[in-house]
Backbone as JSON, one array per atom type, in Angstrom:
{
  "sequence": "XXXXXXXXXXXXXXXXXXXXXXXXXXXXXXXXXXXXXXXXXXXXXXXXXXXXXXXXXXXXXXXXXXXXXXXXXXXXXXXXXXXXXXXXXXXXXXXXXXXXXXXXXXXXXXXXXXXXXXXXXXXXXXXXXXXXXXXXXXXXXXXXXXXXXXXXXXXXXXXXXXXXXXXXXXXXXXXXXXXXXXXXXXXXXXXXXXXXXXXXXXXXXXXXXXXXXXXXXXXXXXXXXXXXXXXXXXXXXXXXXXXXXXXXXXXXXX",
  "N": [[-44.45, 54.56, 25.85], [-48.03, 53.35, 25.49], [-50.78, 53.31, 23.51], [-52.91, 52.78, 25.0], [-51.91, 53.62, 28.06], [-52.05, 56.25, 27.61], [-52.31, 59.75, 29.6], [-55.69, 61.32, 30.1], [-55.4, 63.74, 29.35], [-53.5, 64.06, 27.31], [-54.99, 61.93, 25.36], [-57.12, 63.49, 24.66], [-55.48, 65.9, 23.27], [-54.48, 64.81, 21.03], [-56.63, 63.6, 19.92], [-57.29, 66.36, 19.3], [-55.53, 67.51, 18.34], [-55.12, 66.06, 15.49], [-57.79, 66.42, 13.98], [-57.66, 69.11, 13.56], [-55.8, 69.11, 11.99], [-57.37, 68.18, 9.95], [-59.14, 69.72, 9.27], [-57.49, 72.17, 8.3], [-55.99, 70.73, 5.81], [-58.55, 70.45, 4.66], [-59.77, 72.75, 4.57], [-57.44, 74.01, 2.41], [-56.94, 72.27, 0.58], [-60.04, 72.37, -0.82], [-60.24, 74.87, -1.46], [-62.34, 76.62, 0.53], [-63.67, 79.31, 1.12], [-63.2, 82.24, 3.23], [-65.78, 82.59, 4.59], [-67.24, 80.95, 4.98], [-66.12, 78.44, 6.0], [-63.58, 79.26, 7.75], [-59.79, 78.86, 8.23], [-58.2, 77.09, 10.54], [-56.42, 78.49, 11.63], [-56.89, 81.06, 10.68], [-59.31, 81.08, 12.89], [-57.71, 81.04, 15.14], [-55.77, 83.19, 15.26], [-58.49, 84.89, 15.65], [-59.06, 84.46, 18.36], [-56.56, 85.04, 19.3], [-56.5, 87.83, 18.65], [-58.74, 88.8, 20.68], [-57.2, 88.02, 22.98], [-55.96, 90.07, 23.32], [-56.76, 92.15, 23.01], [-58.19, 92.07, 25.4], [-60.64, 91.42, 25.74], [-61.69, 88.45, 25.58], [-61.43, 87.55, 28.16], [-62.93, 89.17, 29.8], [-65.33, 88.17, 28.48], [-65.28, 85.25, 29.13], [-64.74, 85.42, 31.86], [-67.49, 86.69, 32.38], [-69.21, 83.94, 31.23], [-67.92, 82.52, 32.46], [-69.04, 82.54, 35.59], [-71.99, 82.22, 35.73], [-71.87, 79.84, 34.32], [-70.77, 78.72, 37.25], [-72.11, 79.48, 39.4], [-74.48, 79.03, 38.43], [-74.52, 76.13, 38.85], [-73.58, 75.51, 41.02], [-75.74, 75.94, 42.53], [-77.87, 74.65, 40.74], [-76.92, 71.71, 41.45], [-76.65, 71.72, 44.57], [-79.15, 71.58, 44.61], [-80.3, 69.15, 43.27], [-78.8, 67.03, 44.78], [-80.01, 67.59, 47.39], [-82.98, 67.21, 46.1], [-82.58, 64.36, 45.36], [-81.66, 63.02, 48.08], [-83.83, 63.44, 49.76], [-85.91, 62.03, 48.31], [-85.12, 59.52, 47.55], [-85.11, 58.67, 50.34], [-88.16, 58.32, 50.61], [-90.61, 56.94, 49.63], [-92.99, 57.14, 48.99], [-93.2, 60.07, 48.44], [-91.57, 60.41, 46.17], [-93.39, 59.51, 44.54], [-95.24, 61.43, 44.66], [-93.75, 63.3, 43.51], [-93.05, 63.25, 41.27], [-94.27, 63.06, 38.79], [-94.82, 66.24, 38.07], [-91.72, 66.98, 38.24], [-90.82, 65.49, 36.23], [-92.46, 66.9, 34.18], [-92.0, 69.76, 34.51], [-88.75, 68.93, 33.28], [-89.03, 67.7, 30.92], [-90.13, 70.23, 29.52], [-89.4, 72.53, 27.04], [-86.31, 74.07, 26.92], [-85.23, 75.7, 25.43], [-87.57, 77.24, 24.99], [-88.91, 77.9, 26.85], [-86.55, 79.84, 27.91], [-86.88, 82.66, 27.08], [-88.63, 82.98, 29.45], [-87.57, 82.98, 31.34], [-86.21, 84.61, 31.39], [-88.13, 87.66, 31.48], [-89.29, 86.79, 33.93], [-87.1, 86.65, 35.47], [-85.47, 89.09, 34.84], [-82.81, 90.88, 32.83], [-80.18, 90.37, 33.68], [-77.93, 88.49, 35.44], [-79.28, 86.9, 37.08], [-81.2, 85.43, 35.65], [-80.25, 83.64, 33.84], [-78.75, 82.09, 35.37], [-80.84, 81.15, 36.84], [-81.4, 79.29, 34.32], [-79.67, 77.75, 34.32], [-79.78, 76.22, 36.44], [-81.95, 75.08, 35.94], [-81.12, 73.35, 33.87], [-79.12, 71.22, 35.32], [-80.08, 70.59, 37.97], [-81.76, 68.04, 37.33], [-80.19, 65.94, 36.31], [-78.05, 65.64, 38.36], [-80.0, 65.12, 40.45], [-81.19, 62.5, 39.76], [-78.85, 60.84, 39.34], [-78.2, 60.79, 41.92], [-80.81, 59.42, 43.33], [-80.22, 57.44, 42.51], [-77.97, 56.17, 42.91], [-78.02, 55.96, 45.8], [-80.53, 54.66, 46.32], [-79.11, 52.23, 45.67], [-77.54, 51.2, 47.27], [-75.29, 48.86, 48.95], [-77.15, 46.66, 51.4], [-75.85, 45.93, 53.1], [-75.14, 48.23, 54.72], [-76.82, 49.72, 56.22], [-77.18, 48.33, 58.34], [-74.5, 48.83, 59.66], [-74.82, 51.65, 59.9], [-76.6, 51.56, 61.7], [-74.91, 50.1, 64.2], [-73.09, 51.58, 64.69], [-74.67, 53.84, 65.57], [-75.4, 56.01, 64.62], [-77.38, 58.98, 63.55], [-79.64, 60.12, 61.1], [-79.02, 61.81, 59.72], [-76.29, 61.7, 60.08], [-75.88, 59.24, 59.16], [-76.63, 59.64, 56.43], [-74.31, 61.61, 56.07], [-72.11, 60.7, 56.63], [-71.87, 57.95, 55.29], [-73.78, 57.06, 53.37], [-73.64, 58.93, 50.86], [-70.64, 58.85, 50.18], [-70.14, 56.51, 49.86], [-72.62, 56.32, 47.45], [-71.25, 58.15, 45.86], [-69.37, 57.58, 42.93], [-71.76, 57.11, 41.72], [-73.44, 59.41, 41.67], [-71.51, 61.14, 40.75], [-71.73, 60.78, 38.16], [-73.81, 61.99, 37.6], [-73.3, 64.34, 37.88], [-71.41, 65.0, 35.83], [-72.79, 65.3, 33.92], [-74.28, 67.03, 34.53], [-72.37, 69.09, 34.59], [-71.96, 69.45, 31.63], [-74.32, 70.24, 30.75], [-74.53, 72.56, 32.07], [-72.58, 74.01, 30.76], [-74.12, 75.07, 27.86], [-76.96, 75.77, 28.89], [-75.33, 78.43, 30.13], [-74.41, 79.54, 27.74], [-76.59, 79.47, 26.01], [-78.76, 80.95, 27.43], [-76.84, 83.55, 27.52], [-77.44, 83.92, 24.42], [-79.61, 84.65, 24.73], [-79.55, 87.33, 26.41], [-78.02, 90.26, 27.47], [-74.96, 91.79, 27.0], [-72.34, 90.23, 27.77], [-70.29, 87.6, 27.72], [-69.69, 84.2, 26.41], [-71.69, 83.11, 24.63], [-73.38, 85.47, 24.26], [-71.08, 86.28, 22.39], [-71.2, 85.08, 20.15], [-73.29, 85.05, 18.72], [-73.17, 88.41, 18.47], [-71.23, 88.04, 16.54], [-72.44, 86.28, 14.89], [-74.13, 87.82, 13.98], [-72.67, 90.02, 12.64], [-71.3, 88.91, 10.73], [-68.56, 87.7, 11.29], [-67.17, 85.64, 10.28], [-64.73, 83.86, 11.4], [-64.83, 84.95, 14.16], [-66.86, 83.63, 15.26], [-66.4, 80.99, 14.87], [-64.62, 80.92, 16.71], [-65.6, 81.68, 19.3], [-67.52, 79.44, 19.57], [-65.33, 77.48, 19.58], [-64.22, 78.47, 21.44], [-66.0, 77.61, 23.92], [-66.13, 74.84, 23.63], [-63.69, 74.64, 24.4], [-63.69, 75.32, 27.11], [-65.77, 73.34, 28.17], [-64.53, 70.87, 27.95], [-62.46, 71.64, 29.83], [-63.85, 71.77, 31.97], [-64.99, 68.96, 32.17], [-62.74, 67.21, 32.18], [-61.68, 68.48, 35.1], [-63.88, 67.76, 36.94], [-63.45, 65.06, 36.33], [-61.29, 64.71, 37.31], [-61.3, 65.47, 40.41], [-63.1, 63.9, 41.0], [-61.85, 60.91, 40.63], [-60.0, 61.5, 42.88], [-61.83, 62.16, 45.08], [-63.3, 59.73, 45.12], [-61.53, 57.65, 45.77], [-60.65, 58.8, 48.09], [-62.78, 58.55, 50.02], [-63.43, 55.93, 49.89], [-64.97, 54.5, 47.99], [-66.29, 52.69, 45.95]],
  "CA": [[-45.81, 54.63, 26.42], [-48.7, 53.14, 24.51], [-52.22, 54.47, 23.59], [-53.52, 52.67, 26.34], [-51.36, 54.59, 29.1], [-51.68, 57.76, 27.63], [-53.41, 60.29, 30.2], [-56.21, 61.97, 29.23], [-55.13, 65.11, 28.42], [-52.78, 63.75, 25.97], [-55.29, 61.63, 24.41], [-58.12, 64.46, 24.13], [-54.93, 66.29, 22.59], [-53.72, 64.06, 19.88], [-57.66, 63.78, 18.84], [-58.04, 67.46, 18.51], [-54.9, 68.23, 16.75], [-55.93, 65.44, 14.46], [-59.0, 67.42, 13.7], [-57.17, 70.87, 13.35], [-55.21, 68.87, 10.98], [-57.76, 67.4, 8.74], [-59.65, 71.06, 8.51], [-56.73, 72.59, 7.5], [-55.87, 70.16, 4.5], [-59.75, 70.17, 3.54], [-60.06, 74.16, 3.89], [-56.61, 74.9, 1.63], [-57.61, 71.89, -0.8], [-61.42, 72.53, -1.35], [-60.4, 76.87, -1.01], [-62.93, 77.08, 0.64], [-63.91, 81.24, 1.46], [-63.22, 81.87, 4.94], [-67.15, 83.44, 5.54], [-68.12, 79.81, 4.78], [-65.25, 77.83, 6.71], [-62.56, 79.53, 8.23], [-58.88, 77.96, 8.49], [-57.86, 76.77, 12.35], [-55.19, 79.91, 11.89], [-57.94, 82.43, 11.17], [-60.01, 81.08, 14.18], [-56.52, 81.02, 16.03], [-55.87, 85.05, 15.26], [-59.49, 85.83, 16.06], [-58.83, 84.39, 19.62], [-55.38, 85.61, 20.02], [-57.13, 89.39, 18.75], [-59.62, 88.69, 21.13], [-57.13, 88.15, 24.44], [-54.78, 90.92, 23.22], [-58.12, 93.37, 23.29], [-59.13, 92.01, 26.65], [-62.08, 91.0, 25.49], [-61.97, 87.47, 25.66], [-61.16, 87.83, 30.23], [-64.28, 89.2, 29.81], [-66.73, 87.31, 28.29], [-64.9, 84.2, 29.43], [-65.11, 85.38, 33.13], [-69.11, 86.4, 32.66], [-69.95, 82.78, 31.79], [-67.85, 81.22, 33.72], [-69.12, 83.16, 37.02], [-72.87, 82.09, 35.47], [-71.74, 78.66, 34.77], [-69.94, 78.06, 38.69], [-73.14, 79.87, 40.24], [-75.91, 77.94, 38.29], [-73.88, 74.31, 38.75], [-73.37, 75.27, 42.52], [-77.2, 75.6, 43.02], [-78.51, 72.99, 40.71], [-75.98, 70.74, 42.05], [-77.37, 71.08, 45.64], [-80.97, 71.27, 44.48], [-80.48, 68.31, 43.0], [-78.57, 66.32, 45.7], [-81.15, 67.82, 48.73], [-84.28, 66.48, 45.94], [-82.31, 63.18, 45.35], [-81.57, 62.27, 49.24], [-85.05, 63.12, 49.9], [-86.42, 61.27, 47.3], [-84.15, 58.17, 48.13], [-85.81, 58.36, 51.76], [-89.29, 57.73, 50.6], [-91.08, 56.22, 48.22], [-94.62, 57.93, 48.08], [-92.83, 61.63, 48.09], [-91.02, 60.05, 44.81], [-94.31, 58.83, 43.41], [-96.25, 62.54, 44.61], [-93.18, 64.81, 42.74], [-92.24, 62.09, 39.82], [-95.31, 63.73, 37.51], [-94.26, 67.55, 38.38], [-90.5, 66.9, 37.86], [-90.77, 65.18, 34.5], [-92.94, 68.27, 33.38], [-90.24, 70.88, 34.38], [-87.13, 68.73, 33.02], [-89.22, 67.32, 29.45], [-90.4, 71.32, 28.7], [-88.1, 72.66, 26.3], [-85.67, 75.17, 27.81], [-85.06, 77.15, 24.45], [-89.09, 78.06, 25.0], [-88.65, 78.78, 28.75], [-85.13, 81.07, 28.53], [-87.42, 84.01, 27.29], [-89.82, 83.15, 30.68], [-86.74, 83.43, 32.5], [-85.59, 86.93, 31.2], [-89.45, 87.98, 31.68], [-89.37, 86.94, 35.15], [-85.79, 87.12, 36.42], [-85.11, 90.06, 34.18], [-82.0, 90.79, 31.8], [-79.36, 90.17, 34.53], [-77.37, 86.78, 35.57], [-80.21, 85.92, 37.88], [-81.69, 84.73, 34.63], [-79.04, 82.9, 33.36], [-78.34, 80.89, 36.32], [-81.87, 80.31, 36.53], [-81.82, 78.74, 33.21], [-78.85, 76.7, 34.23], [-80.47, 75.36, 37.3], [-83.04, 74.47, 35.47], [-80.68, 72.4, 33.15], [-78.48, 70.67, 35.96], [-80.56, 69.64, 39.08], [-82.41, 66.67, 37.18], [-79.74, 64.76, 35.86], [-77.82, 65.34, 40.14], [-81.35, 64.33, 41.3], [-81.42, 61.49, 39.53], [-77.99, 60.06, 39.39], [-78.39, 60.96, 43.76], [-81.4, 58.57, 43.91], [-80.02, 55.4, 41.79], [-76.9, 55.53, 43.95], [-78.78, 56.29, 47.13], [-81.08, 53.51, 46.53], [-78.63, 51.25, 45.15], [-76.91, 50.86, 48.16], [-75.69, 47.66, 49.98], [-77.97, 46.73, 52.53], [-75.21, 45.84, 54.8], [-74.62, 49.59, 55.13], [-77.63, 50.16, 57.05], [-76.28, 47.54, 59.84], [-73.34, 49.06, 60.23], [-75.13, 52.68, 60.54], [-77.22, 51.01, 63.23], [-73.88, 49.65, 64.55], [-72.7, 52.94, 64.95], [-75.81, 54.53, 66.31], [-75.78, 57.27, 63.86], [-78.65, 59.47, 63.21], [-80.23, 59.76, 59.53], [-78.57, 62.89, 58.98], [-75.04, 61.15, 60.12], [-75.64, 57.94, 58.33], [-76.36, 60.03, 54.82], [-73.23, 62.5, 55.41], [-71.23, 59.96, 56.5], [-71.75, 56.65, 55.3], [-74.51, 56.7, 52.18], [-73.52, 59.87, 50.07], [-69.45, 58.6, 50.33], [-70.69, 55.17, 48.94], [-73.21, 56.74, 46.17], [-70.06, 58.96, 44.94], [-69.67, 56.97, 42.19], [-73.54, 57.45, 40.79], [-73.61, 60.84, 41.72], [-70.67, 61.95, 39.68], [-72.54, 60.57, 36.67], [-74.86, 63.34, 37.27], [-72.06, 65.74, 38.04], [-70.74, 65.02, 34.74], [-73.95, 65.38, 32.76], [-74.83, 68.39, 35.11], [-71.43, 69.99, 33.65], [-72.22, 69.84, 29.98], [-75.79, 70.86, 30.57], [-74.44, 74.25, 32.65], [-72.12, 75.14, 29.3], [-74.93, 74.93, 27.18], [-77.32, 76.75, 29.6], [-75.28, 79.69, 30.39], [-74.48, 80.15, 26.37], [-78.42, 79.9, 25.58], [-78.46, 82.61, 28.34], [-76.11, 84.96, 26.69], [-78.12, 84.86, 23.47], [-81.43, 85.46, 24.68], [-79.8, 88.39, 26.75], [-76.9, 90.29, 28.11], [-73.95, 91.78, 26.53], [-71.36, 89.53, 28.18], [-70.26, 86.42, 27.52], [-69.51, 83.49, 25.01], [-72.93, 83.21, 23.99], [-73.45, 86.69, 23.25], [-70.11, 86.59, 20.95], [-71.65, 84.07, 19.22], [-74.76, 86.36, 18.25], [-72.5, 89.38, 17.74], [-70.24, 87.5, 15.33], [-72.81, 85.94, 13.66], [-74.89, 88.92, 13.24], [-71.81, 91.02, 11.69], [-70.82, 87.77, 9.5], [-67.6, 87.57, 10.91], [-67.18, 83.83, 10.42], [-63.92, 83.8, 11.98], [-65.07, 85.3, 15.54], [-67.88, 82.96, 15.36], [-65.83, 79.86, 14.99], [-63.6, 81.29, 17.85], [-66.38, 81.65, 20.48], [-67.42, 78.08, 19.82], [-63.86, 77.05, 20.02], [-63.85, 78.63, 23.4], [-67.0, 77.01, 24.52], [-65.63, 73.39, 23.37], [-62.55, 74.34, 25.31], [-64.54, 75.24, 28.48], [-66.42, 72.48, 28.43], [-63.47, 69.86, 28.36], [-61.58, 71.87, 30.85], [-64.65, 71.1, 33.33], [-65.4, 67.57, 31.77], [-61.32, 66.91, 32.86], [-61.55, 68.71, 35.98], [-65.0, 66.81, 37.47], [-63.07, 63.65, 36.07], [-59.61, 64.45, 38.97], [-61.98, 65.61, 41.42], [-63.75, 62.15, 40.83], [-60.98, 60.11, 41.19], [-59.67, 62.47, 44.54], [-63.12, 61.86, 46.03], [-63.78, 58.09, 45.56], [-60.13, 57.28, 46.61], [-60.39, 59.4, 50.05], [-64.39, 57.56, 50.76], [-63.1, 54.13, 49.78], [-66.52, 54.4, 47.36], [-65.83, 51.7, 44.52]],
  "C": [[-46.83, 54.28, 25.33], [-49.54, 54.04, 24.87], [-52.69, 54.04, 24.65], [-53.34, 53.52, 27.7], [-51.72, 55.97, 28.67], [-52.58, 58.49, 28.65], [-54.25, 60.68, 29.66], [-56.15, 62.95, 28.51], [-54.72, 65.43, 27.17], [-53.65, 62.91, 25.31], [-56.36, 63.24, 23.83], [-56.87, 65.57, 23.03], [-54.61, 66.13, 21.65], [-55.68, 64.19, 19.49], [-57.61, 64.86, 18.42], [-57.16, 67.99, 17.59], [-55.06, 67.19, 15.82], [-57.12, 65.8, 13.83], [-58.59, 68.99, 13.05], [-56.41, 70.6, 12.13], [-55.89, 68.73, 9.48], [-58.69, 68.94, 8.17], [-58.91, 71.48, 8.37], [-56.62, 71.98, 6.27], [-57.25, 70.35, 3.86], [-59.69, 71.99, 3.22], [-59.3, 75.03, 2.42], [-57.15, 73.55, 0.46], [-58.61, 72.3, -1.62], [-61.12, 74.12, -1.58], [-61.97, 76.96, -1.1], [-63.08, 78.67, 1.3], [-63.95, 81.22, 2.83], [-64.97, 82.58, 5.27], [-67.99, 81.98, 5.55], [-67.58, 78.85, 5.73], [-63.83, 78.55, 6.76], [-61.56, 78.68, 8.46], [-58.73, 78.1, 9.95], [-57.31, 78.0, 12.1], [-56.37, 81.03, 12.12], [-58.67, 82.51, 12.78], [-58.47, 81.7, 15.38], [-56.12, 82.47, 16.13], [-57.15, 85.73, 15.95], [-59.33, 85.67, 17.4], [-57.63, 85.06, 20.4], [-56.02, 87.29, 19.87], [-57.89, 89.75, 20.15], [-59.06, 89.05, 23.26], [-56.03, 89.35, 24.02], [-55.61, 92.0, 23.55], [-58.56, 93.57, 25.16], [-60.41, 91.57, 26.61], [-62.35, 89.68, 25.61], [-61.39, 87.41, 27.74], [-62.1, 88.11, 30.5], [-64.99, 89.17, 29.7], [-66.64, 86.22, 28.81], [-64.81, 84.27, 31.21], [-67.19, 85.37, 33.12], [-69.29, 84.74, 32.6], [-69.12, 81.75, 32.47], [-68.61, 81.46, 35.29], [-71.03, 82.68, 36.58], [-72.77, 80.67, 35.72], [-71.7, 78.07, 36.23], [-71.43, 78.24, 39.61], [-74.29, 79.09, 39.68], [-75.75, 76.35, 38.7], [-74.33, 74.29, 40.15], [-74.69, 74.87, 42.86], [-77.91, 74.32, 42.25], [-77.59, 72.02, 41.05], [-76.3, 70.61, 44.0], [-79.08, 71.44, 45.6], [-81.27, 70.15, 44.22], [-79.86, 66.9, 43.87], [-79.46, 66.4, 46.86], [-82.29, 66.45, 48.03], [-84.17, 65.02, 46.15], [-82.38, 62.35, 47.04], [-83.08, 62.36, 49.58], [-86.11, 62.17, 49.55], [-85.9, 59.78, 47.54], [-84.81, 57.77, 49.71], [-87.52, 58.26, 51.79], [-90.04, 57.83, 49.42], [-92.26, 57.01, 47.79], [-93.93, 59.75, 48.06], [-91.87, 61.48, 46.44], [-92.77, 59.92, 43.86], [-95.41, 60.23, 43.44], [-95.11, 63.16, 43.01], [-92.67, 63.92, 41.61], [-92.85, 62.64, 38.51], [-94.67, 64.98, 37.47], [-92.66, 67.83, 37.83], [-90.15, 66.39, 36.61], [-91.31, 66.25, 33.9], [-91.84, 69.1, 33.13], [-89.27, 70.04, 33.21], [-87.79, 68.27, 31.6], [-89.69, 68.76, 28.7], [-89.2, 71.56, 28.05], [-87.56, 74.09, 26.65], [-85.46, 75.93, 26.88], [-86.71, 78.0, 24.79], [-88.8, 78.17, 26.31], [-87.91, 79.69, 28.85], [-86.09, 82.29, 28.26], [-88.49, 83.81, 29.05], [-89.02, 83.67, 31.68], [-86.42, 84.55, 32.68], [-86.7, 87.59, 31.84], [-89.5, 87.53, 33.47], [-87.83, 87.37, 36.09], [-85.32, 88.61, 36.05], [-83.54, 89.96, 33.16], [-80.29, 90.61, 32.37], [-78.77, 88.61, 34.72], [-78.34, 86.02, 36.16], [-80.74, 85.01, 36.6], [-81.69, 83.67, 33.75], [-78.91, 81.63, 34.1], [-79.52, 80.3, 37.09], [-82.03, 79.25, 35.9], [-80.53, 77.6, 33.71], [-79.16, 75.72, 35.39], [-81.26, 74.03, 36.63], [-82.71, 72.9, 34.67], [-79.97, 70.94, 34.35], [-78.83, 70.0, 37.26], [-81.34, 68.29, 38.44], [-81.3, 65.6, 37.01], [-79.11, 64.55, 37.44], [-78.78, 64.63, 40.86], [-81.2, 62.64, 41.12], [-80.38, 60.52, 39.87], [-77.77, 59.77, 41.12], [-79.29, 59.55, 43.9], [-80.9, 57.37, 43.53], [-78.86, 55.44, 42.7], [-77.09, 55.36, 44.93], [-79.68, 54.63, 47.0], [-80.64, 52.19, 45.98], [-77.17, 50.46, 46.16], [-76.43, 49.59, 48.63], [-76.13, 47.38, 51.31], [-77.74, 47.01, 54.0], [-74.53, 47.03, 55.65], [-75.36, 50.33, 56.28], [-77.21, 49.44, 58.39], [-75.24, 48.22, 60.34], [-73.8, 50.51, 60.6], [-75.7, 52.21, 62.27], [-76.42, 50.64, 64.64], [-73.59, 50.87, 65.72], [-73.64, 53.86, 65.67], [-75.83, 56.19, 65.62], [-77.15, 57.71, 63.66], [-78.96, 59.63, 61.86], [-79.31, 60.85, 58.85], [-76.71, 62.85, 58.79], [-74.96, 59.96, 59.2], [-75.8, 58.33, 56.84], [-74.63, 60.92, 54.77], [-72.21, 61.53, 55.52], [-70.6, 58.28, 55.79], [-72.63, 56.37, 53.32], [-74.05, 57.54, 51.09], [-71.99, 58.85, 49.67], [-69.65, 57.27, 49.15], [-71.74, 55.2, 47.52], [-72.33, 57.62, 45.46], [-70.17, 58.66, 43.26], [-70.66, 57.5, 40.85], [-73.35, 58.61, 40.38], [-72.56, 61.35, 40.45], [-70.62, 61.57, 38.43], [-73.45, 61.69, 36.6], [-74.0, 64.39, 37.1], [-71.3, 65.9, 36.56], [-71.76, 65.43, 33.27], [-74.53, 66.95, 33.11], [-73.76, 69.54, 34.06], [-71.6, 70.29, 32.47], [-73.21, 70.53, 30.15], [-75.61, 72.42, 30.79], [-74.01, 74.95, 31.16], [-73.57, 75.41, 28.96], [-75.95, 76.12, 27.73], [-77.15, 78.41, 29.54], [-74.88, 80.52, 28.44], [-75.93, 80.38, 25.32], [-78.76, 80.97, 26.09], [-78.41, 83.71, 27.81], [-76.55, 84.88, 25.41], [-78.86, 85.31, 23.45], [-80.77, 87.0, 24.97], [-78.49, 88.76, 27.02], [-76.24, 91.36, 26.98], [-72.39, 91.34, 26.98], [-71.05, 88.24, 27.95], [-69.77, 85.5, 26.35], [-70.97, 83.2, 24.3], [-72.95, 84.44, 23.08], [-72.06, 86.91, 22.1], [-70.67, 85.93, 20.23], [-72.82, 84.71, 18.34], [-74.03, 87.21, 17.52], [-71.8, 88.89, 16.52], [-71.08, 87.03, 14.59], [-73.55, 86.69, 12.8], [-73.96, 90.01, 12.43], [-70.99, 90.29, 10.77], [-69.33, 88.11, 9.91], [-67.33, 85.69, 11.53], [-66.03, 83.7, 11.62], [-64.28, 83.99, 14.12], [-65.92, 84.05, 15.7], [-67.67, 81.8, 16.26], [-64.75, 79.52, 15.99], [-64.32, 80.96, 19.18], [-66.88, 80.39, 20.8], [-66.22, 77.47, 19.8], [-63.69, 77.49, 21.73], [-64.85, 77.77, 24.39], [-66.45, 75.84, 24.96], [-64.78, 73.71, 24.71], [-62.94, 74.28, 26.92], [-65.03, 74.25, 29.28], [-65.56, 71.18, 28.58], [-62.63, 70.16, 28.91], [-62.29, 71.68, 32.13], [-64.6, 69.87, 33.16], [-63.43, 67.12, 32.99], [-61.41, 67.28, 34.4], [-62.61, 67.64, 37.1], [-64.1, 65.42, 37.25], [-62.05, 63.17, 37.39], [-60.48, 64.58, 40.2], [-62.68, 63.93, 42.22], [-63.37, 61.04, 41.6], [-60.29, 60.33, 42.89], [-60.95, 61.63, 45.28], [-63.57, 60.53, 46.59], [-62.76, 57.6, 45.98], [-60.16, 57.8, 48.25], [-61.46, 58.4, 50.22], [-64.19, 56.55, 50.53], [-64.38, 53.95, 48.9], [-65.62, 53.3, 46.37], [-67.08, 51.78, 43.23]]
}
């Protein structure tokens, strides 16, 4: 099998133990102090400590149950704004000013607005991840939506579908594609989100380990909780990718 064939899993694998490899040789050459750079092993103990405690089931359920619940909603906030938006031009050109505001403020200065209004709970959280994940769905919704071929509308007409049949059945199926460019940008954005989250607030989560560990200098935990993140985040990135392929294969989308 060459590199070309390999699936993904196995390539994202061969990069990272290539990585696990080259910080090992630099940490035992350079000795460097583990409070400065920890070896892969140390990180690798603090995680195995971590599911032997129980403790990693349950920070690793909080944000995932933050993550799934903020994606779900900005993911149809941002497909509703997009089809809307795709169906007319001056309701694009009223909310185009308004929607760049929201999505160019900077969300590290907003997560305290969120705690302050949602309070110190998940609502807050999955606020903040909304916040991150309906623009890029919106957007990648309208360029596929309005990037349609024309001859799609004939054949709705054909059919005598109504607007609300000719998007579920015929325009969404065929913007797949687009869309799951947002869906893929939406995913990174949620990590990120729900671990900004858990430092403003909480005591659950991979965020908040990330705080705790760094506030009791234990390098090792630290470098664990972002190790779990990473991993999180390329176990959705992979998953959105099969889903992908599933989806545009059943709709015939190309």
């Amino acid at each position: 099998m060459t590199a070309r064939t390999l699936p993904p899993l196995v390539d994202h694998a061969l990069g990272l133990g290539a990585v696990l490899v080259a910080w090992q040789v630099y940490v035992v050459a350079a000795q460097v102090p583990a409070y400065l750079l920890p070896a892969p092993a140390a990180v690798g103990d603090a995680i195995a400590n971590l599911a032997a405690s129980g403790a990693l089931w349950l920070h690793l359920a909080h944000t995932l149950g933050n993550i799934a619940a903020g994606l779900a909603l900005g993911t149809a906030l941002g497909l509703a704004a997009g089809a809307a938006l795709a169906r007319s031009v001056r309701l694009e050109r009223w909310l185009e000013g308004p929607i760049l505001i929201l999505q160019t403020a900077p969300k590290i200065a907003l997560a305290p607005l969120f705690v302050i209004w949602f309070g110190l709970g998940a609502a807050s959280k999955v606020a903040l991840i909304v916040s991150l994940t309906a623009f890029p769905v919106l957007v990648a919704t309208l360029v596929g939506l309005r990037g349609l071929d024309p001859a799609l509308r004939d054949l709705a007409r054909i059919l005598d579908l109504s607007p609300a049949q000719k998007l579920w059945r015929i325009d969404l199926p065929a913007a797949l594609p687009d869309i799951f460019v947002g869906f893929r940008i939406a995913a990174v954005q949620a990590v990120v989100g729900a671990v900004l989250g858990e430092w403003m607030s909480g005591k659950f989560g991979l965020g908040y380990l990330m705080t705790f560990a760094s506030a009791t200098y234990r390098t090792p935990l630290l470098f664990a909780a972002v190790a779990l993140t990473v991993m999180l985040g390329l176990a959705l990135h992979l998953a959105l990718a099969a889903a992908e392929r599933r989806l545009i294969r059943w709709s015939g989308a190309s």
